[in-house]
mmCIF file of C-alpha atoms in Angstrom:
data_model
loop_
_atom_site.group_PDB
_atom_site.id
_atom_site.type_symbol
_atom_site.label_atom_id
_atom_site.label_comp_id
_atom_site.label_asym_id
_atom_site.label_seq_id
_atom_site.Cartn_x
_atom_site.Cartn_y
_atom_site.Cartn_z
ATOM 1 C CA UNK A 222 -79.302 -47.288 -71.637
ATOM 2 C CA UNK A 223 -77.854 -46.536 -67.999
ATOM 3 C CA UNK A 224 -78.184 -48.837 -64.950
ATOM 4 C CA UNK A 225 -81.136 -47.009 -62.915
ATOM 5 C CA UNK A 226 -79.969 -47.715 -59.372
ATOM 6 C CA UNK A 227 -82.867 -45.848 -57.736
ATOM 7 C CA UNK A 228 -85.148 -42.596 -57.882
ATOM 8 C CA UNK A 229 -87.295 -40.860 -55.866
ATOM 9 C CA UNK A 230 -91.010 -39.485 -57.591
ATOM 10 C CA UNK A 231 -92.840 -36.143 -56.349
ATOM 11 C CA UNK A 232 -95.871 -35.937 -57.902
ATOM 12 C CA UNK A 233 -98.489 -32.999 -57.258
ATOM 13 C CA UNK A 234 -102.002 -33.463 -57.824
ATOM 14 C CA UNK A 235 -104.096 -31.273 -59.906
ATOM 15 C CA UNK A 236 -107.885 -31.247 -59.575
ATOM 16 C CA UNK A 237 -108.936 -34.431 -60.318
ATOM 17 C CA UNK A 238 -107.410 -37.000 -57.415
ATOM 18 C CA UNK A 239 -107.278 -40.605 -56.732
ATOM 19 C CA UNK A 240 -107.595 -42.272 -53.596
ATOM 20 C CA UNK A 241 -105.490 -45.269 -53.654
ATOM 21 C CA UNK A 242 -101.663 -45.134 -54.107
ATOM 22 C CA UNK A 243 -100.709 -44.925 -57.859
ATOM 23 C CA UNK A 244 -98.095 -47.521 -58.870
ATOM 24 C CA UNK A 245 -95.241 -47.779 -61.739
ATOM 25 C CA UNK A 246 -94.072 -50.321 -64.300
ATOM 26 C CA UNK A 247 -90.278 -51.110 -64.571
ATOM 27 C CA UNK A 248 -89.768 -53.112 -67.740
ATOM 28 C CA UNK A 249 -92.607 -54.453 -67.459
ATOM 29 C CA UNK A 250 -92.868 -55.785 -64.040
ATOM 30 C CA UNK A 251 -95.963 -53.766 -61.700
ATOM 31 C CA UNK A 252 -94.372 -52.096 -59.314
ATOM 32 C CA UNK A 253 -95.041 -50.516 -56.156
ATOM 33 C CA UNK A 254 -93.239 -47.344 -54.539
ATOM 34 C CA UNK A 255 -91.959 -47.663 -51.681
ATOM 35 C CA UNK A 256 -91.407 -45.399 -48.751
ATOM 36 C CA UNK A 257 -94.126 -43.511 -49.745
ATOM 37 C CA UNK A 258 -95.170 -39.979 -48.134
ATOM 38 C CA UNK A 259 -98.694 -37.875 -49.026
ATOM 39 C CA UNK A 260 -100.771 -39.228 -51.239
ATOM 40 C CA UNK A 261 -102.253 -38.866 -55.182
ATOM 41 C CA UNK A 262 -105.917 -37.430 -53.804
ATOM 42 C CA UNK A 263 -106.859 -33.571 -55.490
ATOM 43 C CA UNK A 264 -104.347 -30.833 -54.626
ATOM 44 C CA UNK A 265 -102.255 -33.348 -52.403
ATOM 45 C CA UNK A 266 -98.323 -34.174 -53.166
ATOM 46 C CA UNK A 267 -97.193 -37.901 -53.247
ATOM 47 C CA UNK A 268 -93.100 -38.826 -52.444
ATOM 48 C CA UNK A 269 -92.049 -42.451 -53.258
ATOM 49 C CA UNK A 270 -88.963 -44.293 -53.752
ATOM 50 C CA UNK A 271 -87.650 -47.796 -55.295
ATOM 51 C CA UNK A 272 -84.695 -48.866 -56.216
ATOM 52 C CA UNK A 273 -84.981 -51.071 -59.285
ATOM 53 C CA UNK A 274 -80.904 -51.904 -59.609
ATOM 54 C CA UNK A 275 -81.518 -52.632 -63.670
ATOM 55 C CA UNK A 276 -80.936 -51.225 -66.869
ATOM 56 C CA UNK A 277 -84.006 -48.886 -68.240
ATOM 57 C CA UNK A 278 -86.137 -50.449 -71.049
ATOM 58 C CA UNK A 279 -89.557 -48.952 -70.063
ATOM 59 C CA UNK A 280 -90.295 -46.858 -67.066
ATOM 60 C CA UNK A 281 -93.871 -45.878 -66.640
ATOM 61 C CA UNK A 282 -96.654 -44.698 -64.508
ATOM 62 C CA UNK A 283 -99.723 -46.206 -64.224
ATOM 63 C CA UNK A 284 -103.297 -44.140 -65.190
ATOM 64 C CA UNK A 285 -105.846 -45.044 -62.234
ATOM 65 C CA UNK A 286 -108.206 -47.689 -62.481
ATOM 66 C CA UNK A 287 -111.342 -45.873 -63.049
ATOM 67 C CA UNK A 288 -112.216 -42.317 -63.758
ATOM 68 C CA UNK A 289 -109.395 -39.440 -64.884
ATOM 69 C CA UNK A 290 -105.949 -38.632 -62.496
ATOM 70 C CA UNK A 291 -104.693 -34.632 -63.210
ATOM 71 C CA UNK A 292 -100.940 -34.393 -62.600
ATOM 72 C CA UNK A 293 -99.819 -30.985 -62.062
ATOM 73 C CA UNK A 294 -96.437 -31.837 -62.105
ATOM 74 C CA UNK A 295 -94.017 -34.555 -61.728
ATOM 75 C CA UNK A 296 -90.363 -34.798 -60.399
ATOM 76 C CA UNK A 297 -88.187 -37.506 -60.596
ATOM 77 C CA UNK A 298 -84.585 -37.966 -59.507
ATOM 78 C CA UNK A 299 -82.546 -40.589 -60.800
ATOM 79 C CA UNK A 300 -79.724 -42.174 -59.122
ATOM 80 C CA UNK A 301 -78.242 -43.749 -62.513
ATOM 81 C CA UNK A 302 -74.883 -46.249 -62.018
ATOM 82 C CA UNK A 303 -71.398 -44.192 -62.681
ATOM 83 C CA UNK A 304 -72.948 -40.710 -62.587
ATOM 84 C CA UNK A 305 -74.316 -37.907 -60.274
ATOM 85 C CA UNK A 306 -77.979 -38.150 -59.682
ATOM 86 C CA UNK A 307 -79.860 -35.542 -61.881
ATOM 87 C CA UNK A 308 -83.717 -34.640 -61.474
ATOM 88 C CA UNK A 309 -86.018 -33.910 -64.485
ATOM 89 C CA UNK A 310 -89.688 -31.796 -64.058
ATOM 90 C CA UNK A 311 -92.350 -32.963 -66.183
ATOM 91 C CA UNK A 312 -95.195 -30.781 -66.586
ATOM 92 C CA UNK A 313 -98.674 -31.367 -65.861
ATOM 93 C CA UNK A 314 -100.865 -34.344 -67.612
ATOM 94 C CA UNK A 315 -104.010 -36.543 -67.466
ATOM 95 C CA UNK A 316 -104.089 -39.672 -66.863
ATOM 96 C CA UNK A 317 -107.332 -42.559 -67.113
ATOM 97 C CA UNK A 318 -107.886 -45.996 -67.370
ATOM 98 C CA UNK A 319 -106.364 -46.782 -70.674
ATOM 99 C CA UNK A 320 -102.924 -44.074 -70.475
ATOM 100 C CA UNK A 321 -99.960 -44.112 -68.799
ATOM 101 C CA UNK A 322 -97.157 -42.069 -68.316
ATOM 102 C CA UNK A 323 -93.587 -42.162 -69.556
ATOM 103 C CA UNK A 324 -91.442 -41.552 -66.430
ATOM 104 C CA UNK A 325 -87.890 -42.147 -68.304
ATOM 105 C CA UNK A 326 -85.689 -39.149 -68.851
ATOM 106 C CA UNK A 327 -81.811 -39.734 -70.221
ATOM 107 C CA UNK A 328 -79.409 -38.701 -68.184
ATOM 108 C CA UNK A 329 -78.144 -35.016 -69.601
ATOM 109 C CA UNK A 330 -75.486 -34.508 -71.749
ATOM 110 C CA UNK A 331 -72.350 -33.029 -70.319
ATOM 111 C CA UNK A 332 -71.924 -29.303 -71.318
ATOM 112 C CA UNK A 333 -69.063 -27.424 -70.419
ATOM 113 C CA UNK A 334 -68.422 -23.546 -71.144
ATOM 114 C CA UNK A 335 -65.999 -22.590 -73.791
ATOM 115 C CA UNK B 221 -90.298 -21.444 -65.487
ATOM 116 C CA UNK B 222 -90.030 -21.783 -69.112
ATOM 117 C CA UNK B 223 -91.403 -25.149 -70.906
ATOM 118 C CA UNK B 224 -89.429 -27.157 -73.538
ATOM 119 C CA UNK B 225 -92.494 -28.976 -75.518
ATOM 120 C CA UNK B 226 -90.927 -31.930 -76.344
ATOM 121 C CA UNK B 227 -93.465 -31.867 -79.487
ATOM 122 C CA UNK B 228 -91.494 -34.822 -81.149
ATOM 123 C CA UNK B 229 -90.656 -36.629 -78.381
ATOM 124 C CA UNK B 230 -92.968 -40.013 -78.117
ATOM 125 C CA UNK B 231 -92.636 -43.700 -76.362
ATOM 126 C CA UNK B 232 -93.437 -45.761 -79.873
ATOM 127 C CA UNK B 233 -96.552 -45.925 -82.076
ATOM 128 C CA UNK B 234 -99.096 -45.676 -79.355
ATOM 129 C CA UNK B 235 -97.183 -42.545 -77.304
ATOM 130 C CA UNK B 236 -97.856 -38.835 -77.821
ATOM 131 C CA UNK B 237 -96.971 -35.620 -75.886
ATOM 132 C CA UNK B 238 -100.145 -34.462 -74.168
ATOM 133 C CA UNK B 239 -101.244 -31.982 -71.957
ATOM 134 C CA UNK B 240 -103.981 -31.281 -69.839
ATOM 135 C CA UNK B 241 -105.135 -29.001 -72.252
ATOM 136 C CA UNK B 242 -104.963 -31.084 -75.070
ATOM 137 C CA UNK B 243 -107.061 -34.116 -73.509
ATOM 138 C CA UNK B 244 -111.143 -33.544 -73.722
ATOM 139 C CA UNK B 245 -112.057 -36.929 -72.212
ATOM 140 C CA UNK B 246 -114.971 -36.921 -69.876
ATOM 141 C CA UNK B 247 -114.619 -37.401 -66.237
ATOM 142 C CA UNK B 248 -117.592 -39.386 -65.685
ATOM 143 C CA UNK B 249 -116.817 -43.364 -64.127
ATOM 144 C CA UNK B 250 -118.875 -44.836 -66.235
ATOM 145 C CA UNK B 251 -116.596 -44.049 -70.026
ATOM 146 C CA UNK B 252 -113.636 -44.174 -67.813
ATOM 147 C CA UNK B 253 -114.572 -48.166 -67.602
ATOM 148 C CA UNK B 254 -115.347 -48.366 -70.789
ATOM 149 C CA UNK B 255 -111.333 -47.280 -71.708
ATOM 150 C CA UNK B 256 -110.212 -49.684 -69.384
ATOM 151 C CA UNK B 257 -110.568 -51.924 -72.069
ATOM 152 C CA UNK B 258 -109.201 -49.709 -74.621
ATOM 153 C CA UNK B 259 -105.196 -50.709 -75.502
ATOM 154 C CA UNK B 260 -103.052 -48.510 -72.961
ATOM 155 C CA UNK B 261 -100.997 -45.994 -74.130
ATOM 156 C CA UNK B 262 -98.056 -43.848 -73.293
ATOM 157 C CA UNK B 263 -97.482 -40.411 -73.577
ATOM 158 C CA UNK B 264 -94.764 -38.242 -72.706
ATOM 159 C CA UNK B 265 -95.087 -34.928 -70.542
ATOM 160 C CA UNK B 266 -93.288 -32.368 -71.869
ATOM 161 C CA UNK B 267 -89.998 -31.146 -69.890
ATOM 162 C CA UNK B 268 -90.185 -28.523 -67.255
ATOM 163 C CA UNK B 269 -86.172 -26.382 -67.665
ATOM 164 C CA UNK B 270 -85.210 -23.803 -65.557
ATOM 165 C CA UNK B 271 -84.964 -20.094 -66.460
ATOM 166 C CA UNK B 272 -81.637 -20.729 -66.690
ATOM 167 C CA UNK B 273 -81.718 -23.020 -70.038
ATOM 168 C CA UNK B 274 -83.832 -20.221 -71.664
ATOM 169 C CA UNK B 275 -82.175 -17.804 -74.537
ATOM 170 C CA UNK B 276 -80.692 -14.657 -72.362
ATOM 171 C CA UNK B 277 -80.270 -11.198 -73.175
ATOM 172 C CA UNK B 278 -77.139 -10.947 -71.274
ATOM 173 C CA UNK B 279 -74.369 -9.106 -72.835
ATOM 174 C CA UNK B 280 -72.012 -11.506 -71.923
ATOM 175 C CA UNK B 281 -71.674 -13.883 -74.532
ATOM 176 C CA UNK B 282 -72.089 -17.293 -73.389
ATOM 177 C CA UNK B 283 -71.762 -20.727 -75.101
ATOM 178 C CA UNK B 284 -72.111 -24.198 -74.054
ATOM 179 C CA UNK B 285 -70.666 -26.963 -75.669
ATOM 180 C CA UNK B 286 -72.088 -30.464 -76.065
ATOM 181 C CA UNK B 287 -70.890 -33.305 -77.786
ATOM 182 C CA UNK B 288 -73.901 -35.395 -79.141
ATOM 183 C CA UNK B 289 -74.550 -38.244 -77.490
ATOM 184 C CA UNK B 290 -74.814 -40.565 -80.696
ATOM 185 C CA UNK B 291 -72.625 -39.039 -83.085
ATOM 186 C CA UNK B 292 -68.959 -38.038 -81.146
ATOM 187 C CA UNK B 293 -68.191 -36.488 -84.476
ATOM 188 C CA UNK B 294 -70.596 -33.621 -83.724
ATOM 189 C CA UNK B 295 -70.199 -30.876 -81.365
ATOM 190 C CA UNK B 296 -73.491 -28.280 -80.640
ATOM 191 C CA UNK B 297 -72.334 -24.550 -79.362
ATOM 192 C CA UNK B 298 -75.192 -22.722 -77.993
ATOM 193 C CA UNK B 299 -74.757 -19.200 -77.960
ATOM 194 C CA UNK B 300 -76.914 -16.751 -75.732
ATOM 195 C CA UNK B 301 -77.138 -14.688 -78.539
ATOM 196 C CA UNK B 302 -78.803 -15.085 -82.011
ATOM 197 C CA UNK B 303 -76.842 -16.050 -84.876
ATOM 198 C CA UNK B 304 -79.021 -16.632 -88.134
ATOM 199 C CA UNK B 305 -82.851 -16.101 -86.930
ATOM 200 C CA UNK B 306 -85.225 -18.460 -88.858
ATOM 201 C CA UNK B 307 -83.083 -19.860 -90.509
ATOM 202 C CA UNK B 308 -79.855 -22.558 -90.953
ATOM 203 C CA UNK B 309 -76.960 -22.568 -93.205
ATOM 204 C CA UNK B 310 -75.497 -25.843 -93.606
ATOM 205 C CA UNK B 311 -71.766 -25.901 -94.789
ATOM 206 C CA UNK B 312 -69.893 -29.050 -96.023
ATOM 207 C CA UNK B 313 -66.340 -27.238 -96.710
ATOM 208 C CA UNK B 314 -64.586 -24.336 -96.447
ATOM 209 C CA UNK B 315 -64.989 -23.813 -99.943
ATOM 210 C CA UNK B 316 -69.144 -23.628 -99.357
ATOM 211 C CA UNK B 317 -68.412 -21.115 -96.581
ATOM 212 C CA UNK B 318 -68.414 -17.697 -98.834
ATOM 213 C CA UNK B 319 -71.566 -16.494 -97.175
ATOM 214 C CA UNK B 320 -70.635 -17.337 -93.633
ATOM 215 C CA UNK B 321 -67.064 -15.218 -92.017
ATOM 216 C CA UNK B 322 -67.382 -16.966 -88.907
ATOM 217 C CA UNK B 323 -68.272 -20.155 -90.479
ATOM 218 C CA UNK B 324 -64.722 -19.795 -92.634
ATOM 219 C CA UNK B 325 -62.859 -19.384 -89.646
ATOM 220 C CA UNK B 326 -63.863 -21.871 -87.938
ATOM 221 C CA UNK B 327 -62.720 -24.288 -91.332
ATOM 222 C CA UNK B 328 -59.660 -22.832 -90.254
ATOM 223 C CA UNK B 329 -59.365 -25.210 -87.408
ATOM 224 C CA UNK B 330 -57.698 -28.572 -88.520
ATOM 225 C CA UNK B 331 -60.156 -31.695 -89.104
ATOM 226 C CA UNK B 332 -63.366 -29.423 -89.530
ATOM 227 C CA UNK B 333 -66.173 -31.011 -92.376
ATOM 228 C CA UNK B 334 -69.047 -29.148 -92.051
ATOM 229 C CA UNK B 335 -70.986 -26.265 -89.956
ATOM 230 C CA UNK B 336 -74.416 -25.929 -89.319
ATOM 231 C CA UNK B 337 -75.761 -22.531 -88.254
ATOM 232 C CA UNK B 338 -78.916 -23.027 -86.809
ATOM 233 C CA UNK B 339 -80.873 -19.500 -84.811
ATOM 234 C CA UNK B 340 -78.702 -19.535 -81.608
ATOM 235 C CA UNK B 341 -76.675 -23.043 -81.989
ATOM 236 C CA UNK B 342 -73.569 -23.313 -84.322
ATOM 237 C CA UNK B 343 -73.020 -27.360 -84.713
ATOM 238 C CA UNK B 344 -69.520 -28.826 -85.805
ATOM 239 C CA UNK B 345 -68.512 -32.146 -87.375
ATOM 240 C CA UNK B 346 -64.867 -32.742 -87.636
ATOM 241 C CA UNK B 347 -63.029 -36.294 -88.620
ATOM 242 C CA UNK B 348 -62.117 -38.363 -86.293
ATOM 243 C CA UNK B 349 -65.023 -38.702 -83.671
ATOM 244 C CA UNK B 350 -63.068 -39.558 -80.155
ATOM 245 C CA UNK B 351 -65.337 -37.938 -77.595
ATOM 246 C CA UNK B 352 -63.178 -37.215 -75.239
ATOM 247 C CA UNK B 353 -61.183 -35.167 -78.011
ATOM 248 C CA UNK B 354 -63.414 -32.591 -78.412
ATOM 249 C CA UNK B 355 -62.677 -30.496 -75.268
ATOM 250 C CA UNK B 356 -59.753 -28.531 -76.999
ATOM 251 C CA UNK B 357 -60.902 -28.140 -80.282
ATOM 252 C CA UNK B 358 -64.337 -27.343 -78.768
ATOM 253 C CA UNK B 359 -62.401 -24.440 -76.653
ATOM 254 C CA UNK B 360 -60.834 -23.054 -79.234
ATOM 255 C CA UNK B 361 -64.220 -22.835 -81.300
ATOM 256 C CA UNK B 362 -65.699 -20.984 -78.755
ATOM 257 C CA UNK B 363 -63.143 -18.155 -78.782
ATOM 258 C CA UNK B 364 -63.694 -18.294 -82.503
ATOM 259 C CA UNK B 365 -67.218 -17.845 -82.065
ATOM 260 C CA UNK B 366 -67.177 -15.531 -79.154
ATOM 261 C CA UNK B 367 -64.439 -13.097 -81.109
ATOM 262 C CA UNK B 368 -66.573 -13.176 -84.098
ATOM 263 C CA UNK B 369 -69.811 -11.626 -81.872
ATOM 264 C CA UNK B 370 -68.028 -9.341 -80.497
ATOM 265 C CA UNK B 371 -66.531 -7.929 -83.933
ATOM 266 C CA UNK B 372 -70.396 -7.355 -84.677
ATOM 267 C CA UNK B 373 -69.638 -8.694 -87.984
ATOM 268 C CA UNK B 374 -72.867 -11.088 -88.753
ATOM 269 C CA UNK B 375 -72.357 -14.799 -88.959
ATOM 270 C CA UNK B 376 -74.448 -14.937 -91.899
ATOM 271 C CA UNK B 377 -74.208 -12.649 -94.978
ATOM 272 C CA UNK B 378 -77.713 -11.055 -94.802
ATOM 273 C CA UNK B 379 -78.283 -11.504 -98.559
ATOM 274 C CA UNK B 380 -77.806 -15.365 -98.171
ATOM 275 C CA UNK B 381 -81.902 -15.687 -96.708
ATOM 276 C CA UNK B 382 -82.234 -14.407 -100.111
ATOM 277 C CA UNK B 383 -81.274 -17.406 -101.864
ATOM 278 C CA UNK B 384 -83.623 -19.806 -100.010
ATOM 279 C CA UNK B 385 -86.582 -21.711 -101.701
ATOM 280 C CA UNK B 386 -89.855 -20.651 -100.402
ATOM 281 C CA UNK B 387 -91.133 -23.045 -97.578
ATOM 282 C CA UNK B 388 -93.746 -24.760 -99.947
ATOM 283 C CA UNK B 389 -91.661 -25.397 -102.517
ATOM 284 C CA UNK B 390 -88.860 -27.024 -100.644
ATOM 285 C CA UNK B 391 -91.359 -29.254 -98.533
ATOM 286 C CA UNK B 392 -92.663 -30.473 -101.999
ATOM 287 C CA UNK B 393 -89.123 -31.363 -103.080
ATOM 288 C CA UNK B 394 -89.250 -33.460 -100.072
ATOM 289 C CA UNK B 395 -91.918 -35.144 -99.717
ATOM 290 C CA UNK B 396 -91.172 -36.562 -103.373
ATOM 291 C CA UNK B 397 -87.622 -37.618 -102.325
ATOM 292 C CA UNK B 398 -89.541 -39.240 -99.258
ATOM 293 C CA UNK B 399 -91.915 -41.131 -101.438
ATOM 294 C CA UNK B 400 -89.792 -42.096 -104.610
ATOM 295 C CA UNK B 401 -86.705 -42.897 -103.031
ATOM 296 C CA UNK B 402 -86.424 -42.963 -99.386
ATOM 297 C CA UNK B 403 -89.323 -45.055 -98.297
ATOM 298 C CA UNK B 404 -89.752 -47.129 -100.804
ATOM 299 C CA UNK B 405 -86.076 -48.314 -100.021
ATOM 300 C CA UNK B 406 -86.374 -48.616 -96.370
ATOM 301 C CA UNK B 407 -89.551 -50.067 -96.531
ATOM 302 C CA UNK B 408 -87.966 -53.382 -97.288
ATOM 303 C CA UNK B 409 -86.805 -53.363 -93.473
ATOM 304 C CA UNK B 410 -90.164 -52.438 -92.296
ATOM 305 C CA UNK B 411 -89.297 -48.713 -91.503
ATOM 306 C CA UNK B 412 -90.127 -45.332 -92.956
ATOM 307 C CA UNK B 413 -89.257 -41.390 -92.266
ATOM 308 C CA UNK B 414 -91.841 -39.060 -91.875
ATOM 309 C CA UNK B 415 -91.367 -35.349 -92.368
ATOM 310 C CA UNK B 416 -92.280 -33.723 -89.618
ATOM 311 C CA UNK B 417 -92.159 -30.197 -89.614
ATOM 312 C CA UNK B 418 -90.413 -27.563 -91.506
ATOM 313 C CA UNK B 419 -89.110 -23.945 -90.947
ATOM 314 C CA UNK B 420 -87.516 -21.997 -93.734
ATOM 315 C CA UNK B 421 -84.765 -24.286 -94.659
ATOM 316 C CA UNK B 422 -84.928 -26.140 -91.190
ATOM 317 C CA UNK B 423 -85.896 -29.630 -91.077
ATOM 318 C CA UNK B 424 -87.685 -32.162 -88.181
ATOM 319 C CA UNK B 425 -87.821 -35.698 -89.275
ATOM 320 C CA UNK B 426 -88.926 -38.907 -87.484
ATOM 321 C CA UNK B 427 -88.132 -42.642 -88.127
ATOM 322 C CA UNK B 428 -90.209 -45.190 -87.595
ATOM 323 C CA UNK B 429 -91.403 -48.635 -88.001
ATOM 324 C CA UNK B 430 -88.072 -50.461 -88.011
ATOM 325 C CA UNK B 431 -85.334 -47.628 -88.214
ATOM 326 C CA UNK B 432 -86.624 -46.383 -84.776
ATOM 327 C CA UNK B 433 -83.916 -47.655 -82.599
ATOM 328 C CA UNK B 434 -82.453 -49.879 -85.335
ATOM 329 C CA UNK B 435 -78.966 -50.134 -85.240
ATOM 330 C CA UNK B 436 -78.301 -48.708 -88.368
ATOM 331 C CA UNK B 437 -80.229 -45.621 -88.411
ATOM 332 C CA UNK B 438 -77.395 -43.137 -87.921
ATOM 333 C CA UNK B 439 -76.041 -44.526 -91.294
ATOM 334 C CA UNK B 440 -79.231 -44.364 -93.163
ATOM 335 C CA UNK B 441 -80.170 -40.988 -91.604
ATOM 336 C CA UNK B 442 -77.000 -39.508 -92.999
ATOM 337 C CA UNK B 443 -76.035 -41.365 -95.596
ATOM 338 C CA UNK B 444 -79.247 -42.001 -96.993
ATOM 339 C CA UNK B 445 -81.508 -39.041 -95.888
ATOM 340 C CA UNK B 446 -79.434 -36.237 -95.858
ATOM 341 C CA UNK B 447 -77.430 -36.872 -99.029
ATOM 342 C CA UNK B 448 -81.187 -37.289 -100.663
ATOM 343 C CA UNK B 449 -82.408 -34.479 -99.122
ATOM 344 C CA UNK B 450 -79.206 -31.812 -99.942
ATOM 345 C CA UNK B 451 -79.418 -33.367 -103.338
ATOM 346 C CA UNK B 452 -83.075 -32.334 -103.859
ATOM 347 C CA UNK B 453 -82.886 -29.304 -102.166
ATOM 348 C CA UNK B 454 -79.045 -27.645 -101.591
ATOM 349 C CA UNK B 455 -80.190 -24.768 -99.983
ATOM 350 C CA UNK B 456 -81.261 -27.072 -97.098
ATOM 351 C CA UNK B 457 -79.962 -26.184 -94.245
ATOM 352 C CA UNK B 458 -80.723 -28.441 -90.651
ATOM 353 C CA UNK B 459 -82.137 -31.670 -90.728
ATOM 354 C CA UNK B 460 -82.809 -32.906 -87.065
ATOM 355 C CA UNK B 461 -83.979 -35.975 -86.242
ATOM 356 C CA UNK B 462 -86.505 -36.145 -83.712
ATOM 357 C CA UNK B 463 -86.982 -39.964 -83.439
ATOM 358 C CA UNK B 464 -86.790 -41.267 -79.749
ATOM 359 C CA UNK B 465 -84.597 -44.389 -81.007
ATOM 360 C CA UNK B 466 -85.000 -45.671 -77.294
ATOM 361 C CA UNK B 467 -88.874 -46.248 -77.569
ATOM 362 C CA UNK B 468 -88.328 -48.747 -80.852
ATOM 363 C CA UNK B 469 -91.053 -51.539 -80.417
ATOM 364 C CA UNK B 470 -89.984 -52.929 -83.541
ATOM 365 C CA UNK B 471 -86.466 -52.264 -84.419
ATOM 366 C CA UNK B 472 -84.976 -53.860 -87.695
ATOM 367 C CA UNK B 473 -82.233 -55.989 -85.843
ATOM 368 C CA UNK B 474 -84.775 -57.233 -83.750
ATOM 369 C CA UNK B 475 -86.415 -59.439 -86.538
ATOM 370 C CA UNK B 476 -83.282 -60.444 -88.052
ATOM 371 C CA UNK B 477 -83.144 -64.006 -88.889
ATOM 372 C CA UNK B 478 -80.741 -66.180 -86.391
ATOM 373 C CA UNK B 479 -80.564 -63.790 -83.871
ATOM 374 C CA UNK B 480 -77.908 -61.750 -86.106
ATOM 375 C CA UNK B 481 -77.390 -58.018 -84.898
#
């Protein structure tokens, strides 16, 4: 598993919103972004950062307290120790009390053209 | 945009792929509390690629090569064009190569042990297993490959579909290998495989319990799976493993007595 050094989250919010700011969980420790534009409420886009500076066991984003979150979409872009950032596009989901979502993508595999 | 459904790719025993379609729950406050109490769970969203990663119908023929990440003995070509639709040809030697021209010449190519054609992907295994090797044997495959489109000869001899089990009959095969040999064996560490899904002659398979992320699993999964599967089934052709080995909750070297690994 790669160092994660930092990455940057868009998410877009479907119909269902949330009013508070939705948080993460780095290997098990809460977490909360930071730098943080927009927000998570319905049909709004959220931008956050952290930089986390450790080695990716679990990487996950938290389901609201109460009631149901719809994610449109979600983009992340990894800055990942040794290598050139890369961004992955997750496609919509729904999120509630008791689910979370997995926000850990491997870094590609190099491909070259023969 | 095109979507890659990561259908088989989970976070563990609790994780799933969902999507918004998939999930009924109600949106009312009051069962949302309720779940608050309910374990969590993780699921995966499936990957958004770019057009660009999608099968074209360019007439240029274009292949990528990628050396997999786990095993550096094995090299993946994806072609933008079709090779063997439906289906996969698995070929340990030259020698089981009779059906495949473009398979024999790549055997050509020193250190070669097996080709898997697979719809638009031709995958390689050669000896040694130095990544950083690959790059001029993988060049030199590609001109094999790209040579052998152009000839319009077929990589496949149509006739060799012919030959195949039906669907049923092979996923009966397996299933018994799976419960009178395989699992019963790998049980003792706590794990089992799980067929997944099956195509023709195609394969998905998932480990779990504690081969999923276990050390070992590379060496059970081809030592142990695929030499029981080919045995039951020799027209078999790709067996894929779809196990996210990264998500093991329980993996066998973690329950090793003495902190051994």
């Amino acid at each position: 598993m790669p160092r994660l050094e930092s990455f940057t989250i868009k998410l877009k919010t479907g119909e269902n919103g949330r009013g508070d700011i939705p948080s993460f969980v780095f290997n098990g420790i809460p977490c909360q972004f930071e730098q943080v534009n927009g927000s998570a409420q319905s049909g709004e886009v959220m931008e956050g950062f952290f930089s986390p500076r450790s080695f990716t066991h679990s990487f996950i984003l938290r389901g609201p307290e109460s009631g149901v979150w719809d994610i449109e979409s979600t983009e992340v872009t990894y800055q990942v120790a040794g290598q050139e950032p890369y961004s992955v596009k997750f496609d919509g989901v729904q999120l509630d009390p008791s689910t979370d979502l997995n926000l850990w993508h491997e870094p590609p595999s190099e491909e070259f053209d023969v | 945009m095109s979507k890659l459904f990561s259908k088989f790719f989970d976070d563990g025993e609790h994780g799933e792929t969902a999507s918004k379609a998939e999930k009924t729950d109600s949106n009312s406050k009051e069962e949302a509390g309720a779940q608050a109490k309910a374990p969590r769970r993780v699921i995966t969203a499936p990957v958004i690629t770019s057009d660009a990663d999608a099968p074209s119908t360019d007439e240029e023929i274009r292949i990528k090569a990628r050396v997999d990440d786990f095993d550096f003995a094995q090299c993946s070509f994806c072609v933008n064009q079709m090779l063997l639709p439906d289906y996969s040809a698995w070929m340990p030697g030259a020698e089981s190569a009779q059906a495949s021209p473009l398979a024999q010449k790549i055997f050509q190519e020193d250190g070669v042990v097996s080709v898997l054609i697979h719809e638009a992907e031709v995958i390689v295994e050669r000896h040694d297993y130095i990544r950083d090797q690959w790059k001029p044997l993988a060049r030199r495959i590609g001109q094999i490959i790209r040579e052998h489109l152009k000839s319009g000869e077929p990589a496949i001899d149509p006739e060799f579909v012919k030959g195949i089990p039906p669907e049923n009959e092979i996923k009966q095969k397996l299933d018994s290998v799976l419960e009178n040999e395989l699992n019963p064996g790998i049980a003792a560490h706590g794990g089992f495989i799980e067929l997944l899904d099956i195509k023709n002659n195609t394969i998905w398979i998932k480990m779990g319990g504690g081969c999923q992320g276990c050390a070992a699993s590379r060496i059970t999964l081809k030592q142990g799976v695929h030499a029981a599967f080919r045995a039951a089934v020799p027209e078999l052709g790709g067996i894929f493993d779809s196990t996210n080995h990264a998500a093991g909750t329980n993996p066998f070297f973690a329950s090793l007595p003495g902190g051994m690994m």
